[in-house]
Amino acid sequence: MRPLVSFIALFFALTASAGEDLRVGLPKDYKETYTEYLSLDRIQNHDQFIRLFANDVAMKGADENGELLSGSVIVAEIYSVKKNEDGSVAKSLVNRRVKDKLLLLGVMEKQDGFAETSPSKINVGDWDFAAFKPNGDVAPKDLDTCRACHAPLTQTDFLFTTQHLPKR
Ligand code: HEC
């Protein structure tokens, strides 16, 4: 019975990401080796909090066109937030949400050539996306929804937070 259960679990894990082969993995050591460059109440989700981590290449920063270097990786930890008894979002003494449970890890990676070999029609330059559960398993997400929301940000290399990274 058990091998069958694991086989079915593996089958769903492999088919979960809308049939797309992931080009981006979860950097296992990001907590130790990446820089946490920004943490904030999410701007498009009223009950979430986000922590953003950049690898050393991304921390070299954006050039005058807002472009990051190939090899840049950004990890986003998305959290639920503490609620009041009536279900409303609790605010701290500094009027900010208080992070609760880790829900999802979003990763963006930039590599020379990703644009040419993109599995999607949506242009996000040389970036690609992936999402993971807190235990590191691939999260079943349609990555075109990620691409579609980031695609308009052509002035900031498809990132919302480029201005919070250094300048090169
Ligand atoms: C509806 C719009 C929207 C969608 C869909 C979306 N994002 Fe984002 N993303 C944002 C916003 C806004 C931010 C800035 C931080 C915040 O408020 O959450 C952001 C920030 C990020 C960052 C930090 C780098 C940056 O752009 O500043 C990463 C990494 C990221 N998203 C990954 C993903 C992944 C992976 C997916 C798909 C699973 C995804 N995003 C889907 C809106 C979106």
Coordinates of N, CA, C and O and ligand atoms in Angstrom, one line a residue:
M1 N 0.8 -1.2 0.0 CA 0.0 0.0 0.0 C 0.9 1.3 0.0 O 0.7 2.1 -0.8
R2 N 1.9 1.3 0.9 CA 2.7 2.5 1.1 C 3.4 3.0 -0.2 O 3.3 4.1 -0.6
P3 N 4.0 2.0 -0.9 CA 4.7 2.4 -2.2 C 3.7 3.0 -3.2 O 4.0 4.0 -3.9
L4 N 2.5 2.5 -3.2 CA 1.5 3.0 -4.1 C 1.1 4.5 -3.7 O 1.1 5.4 -4.6
V5 N 1.0 4.7 -2.4 CA 0.6 6.0 -2.0 C 1.7 7.0 -2.3 O 1.5 8.1 -2.9
S6 N 3.0 6.6 -2.1 CA 4.1 7.5 -2.5 C 4.1 7.8 -4.0 O 4.4 8.8 -4.4
F7 N 3.8 6.7 -4.7 CA 3.8 6.9 -6.2 C 2.8 7.9 -6.6 O 3.1 8.8 -7.4
I8 N 1.6 7.8 -6.0 CA 0.5 8.7 -6.4 C 0.9 10.1 -6.0 O 0.8 11.1 -6.7
A9 N 1.5 10.3 -4.8 CA 1.9 11.6 -4.3 C 3.0 12.2 -5.2 O 2.9 13.3 -5.6
L10 N 3.9 11.3 -5.7 CA 5.0 11.8 -6.6 C 4.4 12.2 -7.9 O 4.7 13.3 -8.5
F11 N 3.4 11.4 -8.4 CA 2.7 11.8 -9.7 C 2.1 13.2 -9.6 O 2.3 14.0 -10.5
F12 N 1.4 13.4 -8.5 CA 0.8 14.7 -8.3 C 1.8 15.9 -8.1 O 1.6 16.9 -8.7
A13 N 2.9 15.5 -7.4 CA 3.9 16.6 -7.2 C 4.5 17.0 -8.6 O 4.7 18.1 -8.9
L14 N 4.7 16.0 -9.5 CA 5.3 16.3 -10.7 C 4.4 17.0 -11.7 O 4.8 17.7 -12.6
T15 N 3.1 16.7 -11.6 CA 2.1 17.3 -12.5 C 1.5 18.6 -12.0 O 0.7 19.2 -12.6
A16 N 1.9 19.0 -10.7 CA 1.1 20.0 -10.0 C 1.3 21.4 -10.7 O 0.4 22.2 -10.7
S17 N 2.4 21.7 -11.3 CA 2.7 23.1 -11.7 C 2.2 23.3 -13.1 O 3.0 23.7 -14.0
A18 N 0.9 23.0 -13.4 CA 0.3 23.2 -14.7 C 1.1 22.6 -15.8 O 1.2 23.1 -16.9
G19 N 1.8 21.5 -15.5 CA 2.5 20.8 -16.6 C 3.8 21.4 -17.0 O 4.4 21.0 -17.9
E20 N 4.2 22.5 -16.3 CA 5.4 23.2 -16.7 C 6.6 22.7 -16.0 O 6.6 22.4 -14.8
D21 N 7.7 22.5 -16.7 CA 9.0 22.1 -16.1 C 9.6 23.3 -15.4 O 9.8 24.3 -16.1
L22 N 9.8 23.2 -14.1 CA 10.4 24.3 -13.4 C 11.8 24.6 -13.8 O 12.6 23.6 -13.8
R23 N 12.2 25.8 -14.0 CA 13.6 26.1 -14.3 C 14.2 26.8 -13.1 O 15.4 27.1 -13.0
V24 N 13.4 27.1 -12.1 CA 13.8 27.8 -10.9 C 13.6 26.9 -9.7 O 12.5 26.3 -9.5
G25 N 14.6 26.7 -8.8 CA 14.5 25.9 -7.6 C 14.4 26.8 -6.4 O 14.7 28.0 -6.5
L26 N 14.2 26.1 -5.3 CA 14.2 26.9 -4.0 C 15.7 26.8 -3.5 O 16.2 25.7 -3.2
P27 N 16.3 27.9 -3.3 CA 17.7 27.9 -2.8 C 17.7 27.5 -1.3 O 17.1 28.2 -0.5
K28 N 18.2 26.3 -1.1 CA 18.0 25.7 0.3 C 18.7 26.6 1.4 O 18.3 26.5 2.5
D29 N 19.7 27.3 1.0 CA 20.5 28.0 2.0 C 20.2 29.5 2.1 O 21.0 30.3 2.6
Y30 N 19.0 29.9 1.6 CA 18.8 31.3 1.4 C 18.7 32.0 2.8 O 19.1 33.2 2.9
K31 N 18.3 31.3 3.8 CA 18.2 32.0 5.2 C 19.6 32.3 5.7 O 19.7 33.3 6.4
E32 N 20.6 31.5 5.4 CA 21.9 31.8 5.9 C 22.7 32.7 5.0 O 23.5 33.5 5.4
T33 N 22.5 32.6 3.6 CA 23.4 33.3 2.7 C 22.8 34.5 2.0 O 23.5 35.3 1.4
Y34 N 21.5 34.7 2.1 CA 20.9 35.8 1.4 C 20.7 37.0 2.3 O 20.7 36.8 3.5
T35 N 20.5 38.2 1.8 CA 20.3 39.4 2.6 C 18.8 39.7 2.6 O 18.1 39.7 1.5
E36 N 18.2 39.8 3.8 CA 16.8 40.2 3.9 C 16.8 41.7 3.6 O 17.3 42.5 4.5
Y37 N 16.3 42.2 2.5 CA 16.4 43.6 2.1 C 15.1 44.4 2.3 O 15.1 45.6 2.3
L38 N 14.0 43.7 2.6 CA 12.7 44.4 2.8 C 11.7 43.5 3.4 O 11.6 42.3 3.0
S39 N 10.9 44.0 4.3 CA 9.8 43.3 4.9 C 8.6 44.2 5.0 O 8.8 45.3 5.5
L40 N 7.5 43.8 4.6 CA 6.3 44.8 4.6 C 5.0 44.1 4.5 O 4.9 42.9 4.2
D41 N 3.9 44.8 4.9 CA 2.6 44.4 4.7 C 2.4 44.3 3.2 O 2.7 45.3 2.5
R42 N 1.8 43.2 2.7 CA 1.7 43.1 1.3 C 0.7 44.2 0.7 O -0.3 44.4 1.3
I43 N 1.1 44.7 -0.4 CA 0.3 45.9 -0.9 C -1.0 45.4 -1.6 O -2.0 46.2 -1.7
Q44 N -1.1 44.2 -2.1 CA -2.3 43.8 -2.9 C -3.0 42.7 -2.1 O -4.0 42.1 -2.7
N45 N -2.6 42.4 -0.9 CA -3.3 41.3 -0.1 C -3.5 41.9 1.3 O -2.5 42.2 2.0
H46 N -4.7 42.1 1.8 CA -5.0 42.9 3.0 C -4.6 42.1 4.2 O -4.4 42.7 5.3
D47 N -4.4 40.8 4.1 CA -4.1 40.0 5.3 C -2.9 39.1 5.2 O -2.8 38.0 5.6
Q48 N -1.9 39.7 4.5 CA -0.6 39.0 4.4 C 0.6 39.9 4.7 O 0.5 41.1 4.6
F49 N 1.7 39.3 5.0 CA 3.0 40.0 5.2 C 4.0 39.3 4.4 O 3.9 38.1 4.1
I50 N 5.1 40.0 3.9 CA 6.1 39.4 3.0 C 7.5 39.8 3.5 O 7.7 40.9 4.0
R51 N 8.4 38.9 3.5 CA 9.8 39.1 3.7 C 10.6 38.8 2.5 O 10.4 37.7 1.9
L52 N 11.5 39.7 2.1 CA 12.2 39.5 0.8 C 13.7 39.4 1.0 O 14.3 40.1 1.8
F53 N 14.2 38.3 0.4 CA 15.7 38.0 0.5 C 16.3 38.0 -0.9 O 15.7 37.4 -1.8
A54 N 17.5 38.6 -1.0 CA 18.2 38.6 -2.2 C 19.6 37.9 -2.1 O 20.2 38.1 -1.1
N55 N 20.0 37.2 -3.2 CA 21.3 36.6 -3.1 C 22.4 37.7 -3.4 O 22.1 38.9 -3.7
D56 N 23.7 37.3 -3.3 CA 24.7 38.3 -3.5 C 24.7 39.0 -4.8 O 25.1 40.2 -4.9
V57 N 24.4 38.3 -5.9 CA 24.3 38.8 -7.2 C 23.3 39.9 -7.3 O 23.5 41.0 -7.8
A58 N 22.1 39.6 -6.8 CA 21.0 40.6 -6.8 C 21.4 41.8 -5.9 O 21.1 43.0 -6.2
M59 N 22.2 41.6 -4.8 CA 22.6 42.7 -3.9 C 23.6 43.6 -4.5 O 23.9 44.6 -4.0
K60 N 24.2 43.1 -5.7 CA 25.1 44.0 -6.4 C 24.3 45.2 -7.0 O 24.8 46.2 -7.4
G61 N 23.0 44.9 -7.2 CA 22.0 46.0 -7.5 C 21.7 46.2 -8.9 O 22.1 45.4 -9.8
A62 N 20.9 47.2 -9.2 CA 20.4 47.5 -10.5 C 21.2 48.6 -11.1 O 21.7 49.5 -10.5
D63 N 21.4 48.5 -12.5 CA 22.1 49.6 -13.2 C 21.2 50.8 -13.5 O 20.0 50.8 -13.0
E64 N 21.6 51.7 -14.3 CA 20.8 53.0 -14.5 C 19.5 52.7 -15.2 O 18.6 53.5 -15.1
N65 N 19.4 51.5 -15.9 CA 18.1 51.1 -16.5 C 17.3 50.3 -15.6 O 16.2 49.7 -16.0
G66 N 17.7 50.1 -14.3 CA 16.9 49.3 -13.4 C 17.2 47.8 -13.5 O 16.5 47.0 -12.9
E67 N 18.2 47.5 -14.3 CA 18.4 46.0 -14.6 C 19.3 45.4 -13.6 O 20.4 45.9 -13.3
L68 N 18.9 44.2 -13.1 CA 19.8 43.4 -12.3 C 20.7 42.5 -13.1 O 20.4 42.2 -14.3
L69 N 21.7 41.9 -12.5 CA 22.6 41.0 -13.2 C 22.0 39.6 -13.3 O 21.2 39.2 -12.5
S70 N 22.5 38.9 -14.4 CA 22.1 37.5 -14.6 C 22.7 36.8 -13.4 O 23.8 37.0 -12.9
G71 N 21.9 35.8 -12.8 CA 22.3 35.1 -11.6 C 21.6 35.6 -10.4 O 21.8 35.1 -9.3
S72 N 20.8 36.8 -10.5 CA 20.1 37.3 -9.4 C 19.0 36.3 -9.0 O 18.3 35.8 -9.9
V73 N 18.8 36.1 -7.7 CA 17.7 35.3 -7.2 C 17.1 36.1 -6.0 O 17.8 36.6 -5.2
I74 N 15.7 36.1 -6.0 CA 15.0 36.7 -4.9 C 14.0 35.7 -4.4 O 13.3 35.1 -5.1
V75 N 14.0 35.6 -3.1 CA 13.1 34.7 -2.4 C 12.1 35.5 -1.6 O 12.5 36.4 -0.8
A76 N 10.8 35.3 -1.8 CA 9.7 36.0 -1.0 C 9.1 35.0 -0.1 O 8.6 33.9 -0.5
E77 N 9.1 35.3 1.2 CA 8.4 34.5 2.2 C 7.1 35.2 2.5 O 7.0 36.3 2.9
I78 N 6.0 34.5 2.2 CA 4.7 35.1 2.3 C 4.0 34.5 3.6 O 4.0 33.2 3.7
Y79 N 3.5 35.3 4.5 CA 3.0 34.9 5.8 C 1.5 35.3 5.9 O 1.1 36.4 5.4
S80 N 0.7 34.5 6.6 CA -0.5 35.0 7.1 C -0.2 36.0 8.3 O 0.9 36.1 8.7
V81 N -1.2 36.7 8.7 CA -1.0 37.7 9.8 C -2.0 37.4 11.0 O -3.0 36.8 10.8
K82 N -1.6 37.9 12.1 CA -2.4 37.7 13.3 C -3.7 38.5 13.2 O -3.8 39.6 12.6
K83 N -4.8 37.9 13.7 CA -6.1 38.5 13.6 C -6.6 38.8 15.0 O -6.3 38.2 16.0
N84 N -7.5 39.8 15.1 CA -8.3 40.1 16.3 C -9.4 39.1 16.5 O -9.7 38.3 15.6
E85 N -10.0 39.1 17.7 CA -11.1 38.2 17.9 C -12.2 38.3 17.0 O -12.9 37.3 16.6
D86 N -12.5 39.5 16.5 CA -13.6 39.6 15.5 C -13.2 39.3 14.1 O -13.9 39.5 13.1
G87 N -11.9 38.8 13.9 CA -11.5 38.3 12.6 C -10.8 39.4 11.8 O -10.2 39.1 10.7
S88 N -10.8 40.7 12.3 CA -10.1 41.7 11.5 C -8.6 41.6 11.7 O -8.1 40.9 12.7
V89 N -7.8 42.2 10.8 CA -6.4 42.1 10.9 C -5.9 42.9 12.1 O -6.2 44.1 12.2
A90 N -5.1 42.3 12.9 CA -4.5 43.0 14.1 C -3.4 43.9 13.6 O -2.6 43.6 12.7
K91 N -3.2 45.1 14.3 CA -2.1 46.0 14.0 C -1.3 46.1 15.3 O -1.8 46.2 16.4
S92 N 0.0 46.2 15.1 CA 1.0 46.4 16.2 C 1.0 47.9 16.6 O 0.3 48.7 16.0
L93 N 1.8 48.2 17.6 CA 1.9 49.6 18.1 C 2.4 50.5 17.0 O 2.3 51.7 17.1
V94 N 3.1 50.0 16.0 CA 3.7 50.8 15.0 C 2.7 50.7 13.7 O 3.1 51.0 12.6
N95 N 1.5 50.3 14.0 CA 0.5 50.2 13.0 C 0.8 49.3 11.8 O 0.4 49.6 10.6
R96 N 1.5 48.2 12.1 CA 1.8 47.3 11.0 C 1.2 45.9 11.4 O 0.9 45.6 12.5
R97 N 1.0 45.1 10.3 CA 0.5 43.7 10.5 C 1.6 42.9 11.2 O 2.8 43.2 11.1
V98 N 1.2 41.9 11.9 CA 2.1 41.0 12.7 C 2.1 39.6 12.0 O 1.1 39.0 11.9
K99 N 3.3 39.2 11.5 CA 3.3 38.0 10.8 C 3.0 36.8 11.6 O 3.3 36.7 12.8
D100 N 2.3 35.8 11.0 CA 1.9 34.6 11.8 C 2.5 33.4 11.1 O 3.7 33.1 11.4
K101 N 1.8 32.7 10.3 CA 2.4 31.4 9.7 C 2.9 31.6 8.3 O 2.3 32.3 7.5
L102 N 4.1 30.9 8.0 CA 4.6 30.9 6.7 C 3.7 30.2 5.8 O 3.3 29.0 6.0
L103 N 3.2 30.8 4.7 CA 2.2 30.2 3.8 C 2.9 29.6 2.5 O 2.5 28.6 2.0
L104 N 3.8 30.4 1.9 CA 4.3 30.1 0.6 C 5.6 30.8 0.4 O 5.9 31.9 0.9
L105 N 6.5 30.2 -0.4 CA 7.8 30.8 -0.8 C 7.7 31.0 -2.3 O 7.5 30.1 -3.1
G106 N 7.9 32.3 -2.7 CA 7.9 32.6 -4.1 C 9.3 32.9 -4.5 O 10.1 33.6 -3.8
V107 N 9.8 32.4 -5.7 CA 11.2 32.6 -6.1 C 11.2 33.2 -7.5 O 10.4 32.8 -8.4
M108 N 12.0 34.2 -7.7 CA 12.3 34.8 -9.0 C 13.8 34.6 -9.2 O 14.6 35.0 -8.4
E109 N 14.2 34.1 -10.4 CA 15.6 34.0 -10.8 C 15.8 34.5 -12.2 O 15.0 34.3 -13.1
K110 N 16.9 35.2 -12.3 CA 17.2 35.8 -13.6 C 18.5 35.1 -14.2 O 19.5 35.0 -13.5
Q111 N 18.4 34.6 -15.4 CA 19.5 33.9 -16.1 C 19.5 34.3 -17.5 O 18.5 34.3 -18.2
D112 N 20.7 34.6 -18.0 CA 20.9 34.9 -19.5 C 20.3 33.8 -20.3 O 20.6 32.6 -20.0
G113 N 19.4 34.1 -21.2 CA 18.8 33.1 -22.1 C 17.5 32.6 -21.7 O 16.8 31.9 -22.4
F114 N 17.1 32.9 -20.4 CA 15.7 32.4 -20.0 C 14.6 32.9 -20.9 O 13.7 32.2 -21.2
A115 N 14.8 34.2 -21.4 CA 13.7 34.7 -22.2 C 13.5 33.9 -23.5 O 12.4 33.6 -23.9
E116 N 14.6 33.5 -24.2 CA 14.5 32.8 -25.4 C 13.9 31.4 -25.2 O 13.2 30.9 -26.1
T117 N 14.1 30.8 -24.1 CA 13.7 29.4 -23.9 C 12.4 29.4 -22.9 O 12.1 28.4 -22.4
S118 N 11.8 30.6 -22.8 CA 10.6 30.6 -21.9 C 9.5 29.7 -22.3 O 9.1 29.6 -23.5
P119 N 8.9 29.0 -21.3 CA 7.7 28.2 -21.6 C 6.5 29.0 -21.8 O 5.4 28.4 -22.1
S120 N 6.5 30.3 -21.6 CA 5.3 31.2 -21.6 C 5.4 32.2 -22.7 O 6.5 32.6 -23.1
K121 N 4.2 32.7 -23.1 CA 4.2 33.8 -24.1 C 4.3 35.2 -23.4 O 4.5 36.2 -24.0
I122 N 4.2 35.2 -22.1 CA 4.2 36.5 -21.3 C 5.7 36.9 -21.1 O 6.5 36.1 -20.6
N123 N 6.0 38.1 -21.6 CA 7.4 38.6 -21.5 C 7.8 39.1 -20.1 O 7.2 40.1 -19.6
V124 N 8.7 38.4 -19.4 CA 9.2 38.8 -18.2 C 10.7 38.9 -18.3 O 11.5 38.6 -17.3
G125 N 11.2 39.2 -19.5 CA 12.7 39.3 -19.7 C 13.3 37.9 -19.4 O 12.8 36.9 -19.7
D126 N 14.5 38.0 -18.8 CA 15.3 36.8 -18.4 C 14.9 36.2 -17.1 O 15.7 35.5 -16.5
W127 N 13.8 36.6 -16.5 CA 13.3 36.1 -15.2 C 12.4 34.9 -15.4 O 11.8 34.8 -16.4
D128 N 12.5 34.0 -14.4 CA 11.4 33.0 -14.3 C 11.0 32.8 -12.8 O 11.7 33.4 -11.9
F129 N 9.9 32.2 -12.6 CA 9.2 32.1 -11.3 C 9.0 30.7 -10.9 O 8.9 29.8 -11.7
A130 N 8.9 30.5 -9.6 CA 8.5 29.2 -9.0 C 7.9 29.5 -7.6 O 8.2 30.5 -7.0
A131 N 7.1 28.5 -7.2 CA 6.5 28.7 -5.8 C 6.6 27.4 -5.1 O 6.5 26.3 -5.7
F132 N 6.9 27.5 -3.8 CA 7.1 26.3 -3.0 C 6.3 26.4 -1.7 O 6.1 27.5 -1.2
K133 N 5.9 25.2 -1.2 CA 5.3 25.1 0.1 C 6.4 25.3 1.2 O 7.6 25.1 0.9
P134 N 6.0 25.6 2.4 CA 7.0 25.8 3.5 C 7.9 24.6 3.7 O 9.0 24.8 4.1
N135 N 7.4 23.4 3.4 CA 8.3 22.2 3.5 C 9.2 22.0 2.3 O 10.0 21.1 2.3
G136 N 9.2 22.9 1.4 CA 10.1 22.9 0.2 C 9.5 22.2 -1.0 O 10.1 22.2 -2.1
D137 N 8.3 21.5 -0.9 CA 7.7 20.9 -2.0 C 7.2 22.0 -3.0 O 6.9 23.1 -2.6
V138 N 7.2 21.6 -4.3 CA 6.6 22.5 -5.3 C 5.1 22.8 -5.0 O 4.4 21.9 -4.7
A139 N 4.8 24.1 -5.0 CA 3.4 24.5 -4.7 C 2.6 24.5 -6.1 O 3.2 25.0 -7.1
P140 N 1.4 23.9 -6.1 CA 0.7 23.9 -7.4 C 0.1 25.3 -7.8 O -0.9 25.7 -7.4
K141 N 0.9 26.0 -8.6 CA 0.5 27.4 -9.0 C 0.7 27.5 -10.5 O 1.6 26.9 -11.1
D142 N -0.2 28.2 -11.1 CA -0.1 28.5 -12.5 C 0.9 29.7 -12.6 O 0.6 30.8 -12.3
L143 N 2.1 29.4 -13.1 CA 3.1 30.4 -13.1 C 2.9 31.6 -14.0 O 3.5 32.7 -13.9
D144 N 1.9 31.4 -15.0 CA 1.6 32.5 -15.8 C 0.8 33.6 -15.0 O 0.9 34.8 -15.4
T145 N 0.2 33.3 -13.9 CA -0.4 34.3 -13.1 C 0.7 35.2 -12.4 O 0.6 36.4 -12.3
C146 N 1.8 34.6 -12.0 CA 3.0 35.3 -11.5 C 3.5 36.2 -12.6 O 3.7 37.4 -12.4
R147 N 3.7 35.6 -13.8 CA 4.3 36.4 -14.9 C 3.4 37.6 -15.3 O 3.9 38.7 -15.5
A148 N 2.1 37.3 -15.3 CA 1.2 38.4 -15.8 C 1.2 39.6 -14.9 O 1.1 40.7 -15.4
C149 N 1.3 39.4 -13.6 CA 1.3 40.5 -12.7 C 2.6 41.3 -12.6 O 2.6 42.5 -12.4
H150 N 3.7 40.6 -12.9 CA 5.0 41.2 -12.9 C 5.4 41.8 -14.2 O 6.2 42.7 -14.3
A151 N 4.8 41.3 -15.3 CA 5.2 41.7 -16.7 C 5.1 43.2 -17.0 O 5.9 43.7 -17.7
P152 N 4.1 43.9 -16.4 CA 4.1 45.4 -16.7 C 5.2 46.2 -16.2 O 5.4 47.3 -16.6
L153 N 6.0 45.6 -15.3 CA 7.1 46.4 -14.6 C 8.4 46.5 -15.4 O 9.4 46.1 -14.9
T154 N 8.3 47.0 -16.6 CA 9.4 47.0 -17.5 C 10.5 48.0 -17.1 O 11.6 47.8 -17.5
Q155 N 10.1 49.0 -16.3 CA 11.1 50.0 -15.9 C 11.9 49.6 -14.7 O 13.0 50.2 -14.5
T156 N 11.5 48.5 -14.0 CA 12.2 48.1 -12.8 C 12.6 46.6 -12.9 O 12.7 45.9 -11.9
D157 N 12.9 46.2 -14.2 CA 13.3 44.8 -14.5 C 12.3 43.8 -13.9 O 12.7 42.8 -13.3
F158 N 11.0 44.1 -14.0 CA 9.9 43.1 -13.6 C 9.8 42.9 -12.1 O 9.1 42.0 -11.7
L159 N 10.5 43.7 -11.3 CA 10.4 43.6 -9.9 C 9.6 44.8 -9.3 O 9.7 45.9 -9.9
F160 N 8.8 44.5 -8.3 CA 8.2 45.6 -7.6 C 9.1 46.4 -6.7 O 8.8 47.5 -6.3
T161 N 10.2 45.8 -6.2 CA 11.0 46.3 -5.2 C 12.5 46.7 -5.6 O 13.3 46.8 -4.7
T162 N 12.7 46.9 -6.9 CA 14.0 47.2 -7.3 C 14.6 48.4 -6.6 O 15.8 48.4 -6.3
Q163 N 13.8 49.4 -6.3 CA 14.3 50.6 -5.6 C 14.8 50.3 -4.2 O 15.5 51.2 -3.6
H164 N 14.5 49.2 -3.7 CA 15.0 48.8 -2.3 C 16.3 48.0 -2.4 O 16.8 47.7 -1.3
L165 N 16.7 47.7 -3.6 CA 18.0 47.1 -3.8 C 19.1 48.2 -4.0 O 18.7 49.3 -4.4
P166 N 20.4 47.9 -3.8 CA 21.4 48.9 -4.1 C 21.4 49.3 -5.6 O 20.8 48.6 -6.4
K167 N 22.1 50.4 -5.9 CA 22.4 50.8 -7.3 C 23.8 50.4 -7.7 O 24.7 50.4 -6.9
R168 N 24.0 50.0 -8.9 CA 25.3 49.7 -9.4 C 25.8 50.8 -10.3 O 25.0 51.4 -11.0
Ligands
HEC1 C1 -1.6 40.1 -8.5 C2 -0.2 40.5 -8.6 C3 0.9 39.5 -8.3 C4 1.0 38.1 -8.6 C5 -0.1 37.3 -9.3 C6 2.3 37.7 -8.2 N1 3.0 38.7 -7.6 FE1 4.9 38.6 -6.9 N2 4.7 40.5 -6.2 C7 3.6 41.3 -6.3 C8 3.8 42.5 -5.5 C9 2.8 43.6 -5.4 C10 5.0 42.4 -4.9 C11 5.7 43.4 -3.9 C12 5.6 42.9 -2.5 C13 4.1 42.7 -2.0 O1 3.4 43.7 -1.7 O2 3.7 41.5 -2.0 C14 5.6 41.1 -5.4 C15 6.9 40.7 -5.1 C16 7.4 39.5 -5.5 C17 8.8 39.1 -5.3 C18 9.9 39.9 -4.7 C19 10.6 40.7 -5.9 C20 9.8 41.9 -6.4 O3 9.1 41.8 -7.5 O4 9.8 42.9 -5.7 C21 8.9 37.8 -5.7 C22 10.1 36.9 -5.7 C23 7.6 37.4 -6.2 N3 6.7 38.5 -6.1 C24 7.3 36.2 -6.8 C25 6.0 35.8 -7.2 C26 5.7 34.5 -7.7 C27 6.6 33.2 -7.6 C28 4.4 34.5 -8.0 C29 3.5 33.4 -8.5 C30 3.3 32.3 -7.7 C31 3.9 35.9 -7.9 N4 5.0 36.7 -7.4 C32 2.7 36.4 -8.3 C33 2.5 41.0 -7.1 C34 2.2 39.8 -7.6

